[in-house]
PDB file of C-alpha atoms in Angstrom:
ATOM      1  CA  MET A 922     141.240 124.172   2.183  1.00 46.00           C
ATOM      2  CA  GLU A 923     137.590 124.210   3.182  1.00 53.00           C
ATOM      3  CA  GLN A 924     136.143 121.407   5.307  1.00 59.00           C
ATOM      4  CA  GLU A 925     132.515 120.776   5.385  1.00 78.00           C
ATOM      5  CA  THR A 926     130.749 119.916   8.651  1.00 86.00           C
ATOM      6  CA  LYS A 927     131.207 116.238   9.603  1.00 89.00           C
ATOM      7  CA  SER A 928     129.183 114.650  12.511  1.00 90.00           C
ATOM      8  CA  TYR A 929     129.764 111.321  14.214  1.00 90.00           C
ATOM      9  CA  TYR A 930     126.839 109.687  16.025  1.00 87.00           C
ATOM     10  CA  LEU A 931     126.380 107.013  18.606  1.00 82.00           C
ATOM     11  CA  PRO A 932     125.762 103.793  16.959  1.00 82.00           C
ATOM     12  CA  PRO A 933     121.967 103.216  16.782  1.00 85.00           C
ATOM     13  CA  TRP A 934     121.956  99.394  18.062  1.00 86.00           C
ATOM     14  CA  ARG A 935     123.061 100.758  21.513  1.00 81.00           C
ATOM     15  CA  SER A 936     120.261 103.165  21.889  1.00 82.00           C
ATOM     16  CA  ILE A 937     117.799 100.615  20.426  1.00 90.00           C
ATOM     17  CA  THR A 938     119.007  97.854  22.934  1.00 91.00           C
ATOM     18  CA  ILE A 939     118.839 100.211  25.881  1.00 87.00           C
ATOM     19  CA  GLY A 940     115.315 101.510  24.740  1.00 89.00           C
ATOM     20  CA  VAL A 941     113.988  97.960  24.370  1.00 94.00           C
ATOM     21  CA  ILE A 942     115.339  96.941  27.759  1.00 93.00           C
ATOM     22  CA  LEU A 943     113.842  99.843  29.535  1.00 91.00           C
ATOM     23  CA  MET A 944     110.503  99.262  27.770  1.00 94.00           C
ATOM     24  CA  ILE A 945     110.649  95.613  28.802  1.00 94.00           C
ATOM     25  CA  ILE A 946     111.385  96.420  32.453  1.00 92.00           C
ATOM     26  CA  GLY A 947     108.526  99.053  32.397  1.00 90.00           C
ATOM     27  CA  LEU A 948     105.968  96.806  30.914  1.00 90.00           C
ATOM     28  CA  GLY A 949     107.126  93.984  33.272  1.00 90.00           C
ATOM     29  CA  ILE A 950     106.682  96.087  36.286  1.00 87.00           C
ATOM     30  CA  THR A 951     103.465  97.391  35.016  1.00 84.00           C
ATOM     31  CA  PHE A 952     101.693  94.242  34.149  1.00 84.00           C
ATOM     32  CA  GLY A 953     103.730  91.791  36.223  1.00 80.00           C
ATOM     33  CA  GLY A 954     101.331  92.131  39.179  1.00 76.00           C
ATOM     34  CA  ILE A 955      98.238  90.949  37.393  1.00 80.00           C
ATOM     35  CA  ASP A 956      96.379  88.219  38.928  1.00 80.00           C
ATOM     36  CA  LEU A 957      93.789  86.492  36.672  1.00 82.00           C
ATOM     37  CA  ASP A 958      91.743  85.234  39.940  1.00 85.00           C
ATOM     38  CA  ARG A 959      91.117  88.746  40.946  1.00 84.00           C
ATOM     39  CA  SER A 960      88.444  91.194  39.503  1.00 85.00           C
ATOM     40  CA  LEU A 961      89.270  93.871  36.711  1.00 85.00           C
ATOM     41  CA  TRP A 962      89.028  96.601  39.251  1.00 82.00           C
ATOM     42  CA  GLU A 963      91.530  95.008  41.551  1.00 80.00           C
ATOM     43  CA  ASN A 964      93.846  94.486  38.729  1.00 80.00           C
ATOM     44  CA  LEU A 965      93.532  98.031  37.398  1.00 80.00           C
ATOM     45  CA  GLN A 966      94.455  99.283  40.927  1.00 80.00           C
ATOM     46  CA  ARG A 967      97.458  97.131  40.900  1.00 78.00           C
ATOM     47  CA  VAL A 968      98.552  98.454  37.602  1.00 80.00           C
ATOM     48  CA  PHE A 969      97.671 102.041  37.984  1.00 83.00           C
ATOM     49  CA  ILE A 970      96.390 103.727  41.303  1.00 82.00           C
ATOM     50  CA  SER A 971      95.220 101.917  44.309  1.00 79.00           C
ATOM     51  CA  PHE A 972      92.260 103.124  46.421  1.00 81.00           C
ATOM     52  CA  GLU A 973      92.580 100.580  49.217  1.00 80.00           C
ATOM     53  CA  GLY A 974      94.013 103.018  51.803  1.00 85.00           C
ATOM     54  CA  VAL A 975      95.763 106.282  51.994  1.00 89.00           C
ATOM     55  CA  PHE A 976      99.315 104.799  52.147  1.00 89.00           C
ATOM     56  CA  GLU A 977      98.482 102.460  49.190  1.00 84.00           C
ATOM     57  CA  PHE A 978      97.236 105.394  47.274  1.00 87.00           C
ATOM     58  CA  PHE A 979     100.403 107.420  47.680  1.00 90.00           C
ATOM     59  CA  THR A 980     102.619 104.491  47.091  1.00 87.00           C
ATOM     60  CA  SER A 981     100.881 103.590  43.896  1.00 84.00           C
ATOM     61  CA  ILE A 982     101.067 107.163  42.555  1.00 89.00           C
ATOM     62  CA  LEU A 983     104.936 107.021  43.274  1.00 91.00           C
ATOM     63  CA  PHE A 984     105.225 103.651  41.789  1.00 88.00           C
ATOM     64  CA  LEU A 985     103.272 104.831  38.686  1.00 88.00           C
ATOM     65  CA  LEU A 986     105.516 107.588  38.153  1.00 90.00           C
ATOM     66  CA  PHE A 987     108.665 105.077  38.541  1.00 88.00           C
ATOM     67  CA  LYS A 988     106.837 102.892  35.848  1.00 89.00           C
ATOM     68  CA  ALA A 989     106.042 105.829  33.466  1.00 90.00           C
ATOM     69  CA  GLY A 990     109.718 106.786  33.771  1.00 90.00           C
ATOM     70  CA  PHE A 991     110.900 103.425  32.416  1.00 90.00           C
ATOM     71  CA  LEU A 992     108.559 103.593  29.567  1.00 92.00           C
ATOM     72  CA  ALA A 993     109.215 107.216  28.691  1.00 91.00           C
ATOM     73  CA  GLY A 994     113.078 106.593  28.935  1.00 88.00           C
ATOM     74  CA  GLY A 995     112.620 103.564  26.591  1.00 90.00           C
ATOM     75  CA  TYR A 996     110.584 105.558  24.247  1.00 91.00           C
ATOM     76  CA  LEU A 997     113.090 108.357  24.013  1.00 86.00           C
ATOM     77  CA  TYR A 998     115.937 105.903  23.525  1.00 84.00           C
ATOM     78  CA  LEU A 999     113.997 104.377  20.603  1.00 88.00           C
ATOM     79  CA  LYS A1000     113.050 107.658  19.105  1.00 88.00           C
ATOM     80  CA  TYR A1001     116.322 109.274  19.016  1.00 82.00           C
ATOM     81  CA  ALA A1002     118.446 106.106  18.377  1.00 82.00           C
ATOM     82  CA  ASP A1003     120.048 107.487  15.226  1.00 81.00           C
ATOM     83  CA  GLY A1004     120.491 111.002  16.141  1.00 78.00           C
ATOM     84  CA  VAL A1005     122.831 111.061  19.291  1.00 80.00           C
ATOM     85  CA  GLU A1006     125.778 113.289  18.150  1.00 84.00           C
ATOM     86  CA  ARG A1007     129.117 112.480  19.890  1.00 87.00           C
ATOM     87  CA  ALA A1008     131.545 114.600  17.728  1.00 91.00           C
ATOM     88  CA  LYS A1009     131.481 117.186  15.097  1.00 93.00           C
ATOM     89  CA  LEU A1010     134.260 118.684  13.002  1.00 92.00           C
ATOM     90  CA  ASP A1011     133.779 122.065  10.932  1.00 90.00           C
ATOM     91  CA  ASN A1012     135.895 124.918   9.773  1.00 87.00           C
ATOM     92  CA  GLU A1013     135.787 126.495  13.096  1.00 88.00           C
ATOM     93  CA  GLY A1014     137.065 123.607  15.227  1.00 90.00           C
ATOM     94  CA  PHE A1015     136.314 120.367  17.065  1.00 93.00           C
ATOM     95  CA  TYR A1016     133.245 119.768  18.997  1.00 94.00           C
ATOM     96  CA  TYR A1017     132.924 116.744  21.219  1.00 91.00           C
ATOM     97  CA  ARG A1018     130.843 115.114  23.983  1.00 87.00           C
ATOM     98  CA  GLU A1019     132.431 114.909  27.397  1.00 84.00           C
ATOM     99  CA  ILE A1020     131.219 112.884  30.205  1.00 79.00           C
ATOM    100  CA  PRO A1021     130.097 115.266  32.874  1.00 73.00           C
ATOM    101  CA  LYS A1022     131.676 115.477  36.259  1.00 76.00           C
ATOM    102  CA  GLY A1023     129.274 115.181  39.173  1.00 71.00           C
ATOM    103  CA  SER A1024     126.298 113.071  39.912  1.00 67.00           C
ATOM    104  CA  LYS A1025     125.164 109.835  38.271  1.00 63.00           C
ATOM    105  CA  TYR A1026     122.075 111.615  37.058  1.00 63.00           C
ATOM    106  CA  SER A1027     124.162 113.987  34.982  1.00 61.00           C
ATOM    107  CA  LYS A1028     125.969 111.135  33.448  1.00 59.00           C
ATOM    108  CA  VAL A1029     122.804 109.272  32.482  1.00 64.00           C
ATOM    109  CA  ALA A1030     121.698 112.387  30.699  1.00 66.00           C
ATOM    110  CA  MET A1031     124.974 113.456  29.228  1.00 66.00           C
ATOM    111  CA  ASP A1032     123.706 113.198  25.595  1.00 68.00           C
ATOM    112  CA  THR A1033     121.133 115.989  26.141  1.00 68.00           C
ATOM    113  CA  GLY A1034     123.907 118.647  26.830  1.00 73.00           C
ATOM    114  CA  SER A1035     125.745 120.522  24.322  1.00 81.00           C
ATOM    115  CA  LEU A1036     129.106 119.451  22.702  1.00 87.00           C
ATOM    116  CA  THR A1037     132.305 120.958  24.030  1.00 89.00           C
ATOM    117  CA  PHE A1038     133.931 123.117  21.530  1.00 92.00           C
ATOM    118  CA  ARG A1039     137.770 123.482  20.840  1.00 92.00           C
ATOM    119  CA  PRO A1040     138.984 125.731  18.152  1.00 91.00           C
ATOM    120  CA  TYR A1041     141.802 124.184  16.064  1.00 89.00           C
ATOM    121  CA  SER A1042     144.356 126.675  17.091  1.00 87.00           C
ATOM    122  CA  ASP A1043     143.889 125.420  20.713  1.00 90.00           C
ATOM    123  CA  ILE A1044     144.672 121.835  19.824  1.00 90.00           C
ATOM    124  CA  ARG A1045     148.273 120.886  19.878  1.00 91.00           C
ATOM    125  CA  ASP A1046     148.020 117.187  18.874  1.00 91.00           C
ATOM    126  CA  ILE A1047     145.297 114.285  18.903  1.00 92.00           C
ATOM    127  CA  THR A1048     146.455 110.635  19.325  1.00 92.00           C
ATOM    128  CA  TYR A1049     144.761 107.238  19.215  1.00 92.00           C
ATOM    129  CA  LYS A1050     145.708 104.779  21.824  1.00 90.00           C
ATOM    130  CA  LYS A1051     144.409 101.060  21.751  1.00 88.00           C
ATOM    131  CA  SER A1052     144.427  98.699  24.709  1.00 84.00           C
ATOM    132  CA  PHE A1053     142.721  95.434  25.534  1.00 85.00           C
ATOM    133  CA  TRP A1054     140.752  96.994  28.447  1.00 82.00           C
ATOM    134  CA  MET A1055     139.932 100.486  27.160  1.00 79.00           C
ATOM    135  CA  GLY A1056     139.718  99.635  23.372  1.00 84.00           C
ATOM    136  CA  GLY A1057     140.528 102.537  21.060  1.00 87.00           C
ATOM    137  CA  GLN A1058     140.680 105.861  22.746  1.00 90.00           C
ATOM    138  CA  LEU A1059     141.231 109.419  21.438  1.00 92.00           C
ATOM    139  CA  CYS A1060     143.425 111.766  23.450  1.00 92.00           C
ATOM    140  CA  LEU A1061     143.413 115.513  22.735  1.00 92.00           C
ATOM    141  CA  THR A1062     146.498 117.491  23.786  1.00 91.00           C
ATOM    142  CA  LEU A1063     145.725 121.063  24.698  1.00 91.00           C
ATOM    143  CA  GLU A1064     147.958 123.974  26.115  1.00 88.00           C
ATOM    144  CA  THR A1065     146.336 122.886  29.291  1.00 89.00           C
ATOM    145  CA  GLY A1066     147.001 119.275  29.270  1.00 90.00           C
ATOM    146  CA  ILE A1067     145.773 115.956  27.901  1.00 91.00           C
ATOM    147  CA  VAL A1068     142.003 115.207  27.729  1.00 90.00           C
ATOM    148  CA  ALA A1069     141.011 111.678  27.282  1.00 89.00           C
ATOM    149  CA  LEU A1070     137.864 111.616  24.979  1.00 90.00           C
ATOM    150  CA  VAL A1071     136.115 108.751  26.725  1.00 87.00           C
ATOM    151  CA  ALA A1072     132.601 109.630  25.408  1.00 85.00           C
ATOM    152  CA  LEU A1073     134.000 108.949  21.785  1.00 87.00           C
ATOM    153  CA  GLY A1074     134.918 105.405  22.721  1.00 87.00           C
ATOM    154  CA  VAL A1075     131.748 104.131  21.203  1.00 85.00           C
ATOM    155  CA  LEU A1076     132.682 105.245  17.760  1.00 88.00           C
ATOM    156  CA  LYS A1077     134.039 102.802  15.255  1.00 89.00           C
ATOM    157  CA  ASP A1078     137.829 102.808  15.018  1.00 90.00           C
ATOM    158  CA  GLN A1079     137.648 103.841  11.403  1.00 93.00           C
ATOM    159  CA  GLU A1080     135.631 106.981  12.501  1.00 92.00           C
ATOM    160  CA  LYS A1081     138.232 107.724  15.313  1.00 93.00           C
ATOM    161  CA  LEU A1082     141.126 107.657  12.756  1.00 93.00           C
ATOM    162  CA  GLU A1083     139.350 109.794  10.320  1.00 93.00           C
ATOM    163  CA  ILE A1084     138.753 112.398  13.120  1.00 93.00           C
ATOM    164  CA  ILE A1085     142.489 112.237  13.774  1.00 93.00           C
ATOM    165  CA  ASP A1086     143.310 112.698  10.011  1.00 93.00           C
ATOM    166  CA  LEU A1087     140.872 115.639   9.849  1.00 91.00           C
ATOM    167  CA  ILE A1088     142.182 117.501  12.835  1.00 92.00           C
ATOM    168  CA  LYS A1089     145.795 116.925  12.094  1.00 91.00           C
ATOM    169  CA  MET A1090     145.163 118.268   8.597  1.00 90.00           C
ATOM    170  CA  GLN A1091     143.532 121.330  10.180  1.00 88.00           C
ATOM    171  CA  ILE A1092     146.579 121.723  12.602  1.00 85.00           C
ATOM    172  CA  ARG A1093     148.922 121.645   9.732  1.00 85.00           C
ATOM    173  CA  THR A1094     146.864 124.196   7.774  1.00 82.00           C
ATOM    174  CA  ASN A1095     146.883 126.602  10.764  1.00 75.00           C
ATOM    175  CA  LEU A1096     150.706 126.251  11.187  1.00 72.00           C
ATOM    176  CA  LYS A1097     151.303 126.988   7.570  1.00 72.00           C
ATOM    177  CA  LYS A1098     149.212 130.272   7.974  1.00 71.00           C
ATOM    178  CA  LEU A1099     151.324 131.247  10.912  1.00 66.00           C
ATOM    179  CA  GLN A1100     154.574 130.809   9.232  1.00 66.00           C
ATOM    180  CA  PRO A1101     155.916 133.709   7.233  1.00 64.00           C
TER     181      PRO A1101
END
């Protein structure tokens, strides 16, 4: 039985919400220091780069990069709101997003990396557990142990159950091929 490629994406409202919040913070920090009683030149120095002294100059450049980071991050979240893939199934196997181990920064940028691939032959079972605190969670059973698919927790329960059905169907198909 041929299975076409099926992808599951992060809900767009999450990315849009984060993007709007980042943009509001960036704009608030940028234009929050404007004083209507000061001249245009003084206000432009507060918003962009200050030429009042050497320390103020370097501080304003760093702060400008900080503000630009908020605005650029918000823009990127809004631009790619409907294209953040969290899981994919095809004829070869199951691709899923893992939360990276390590620094906080790698976790923030986890959606920029590639998906982890597991061929169907490596998958022993997949289960769905639902709890009050964790919500619905998929657990993948491999030869090496159980892997909790935490990054897929944002998917709808219907999508998680569909993933389970499709993977179990592939596992049964592979078992039938192996039996004489």
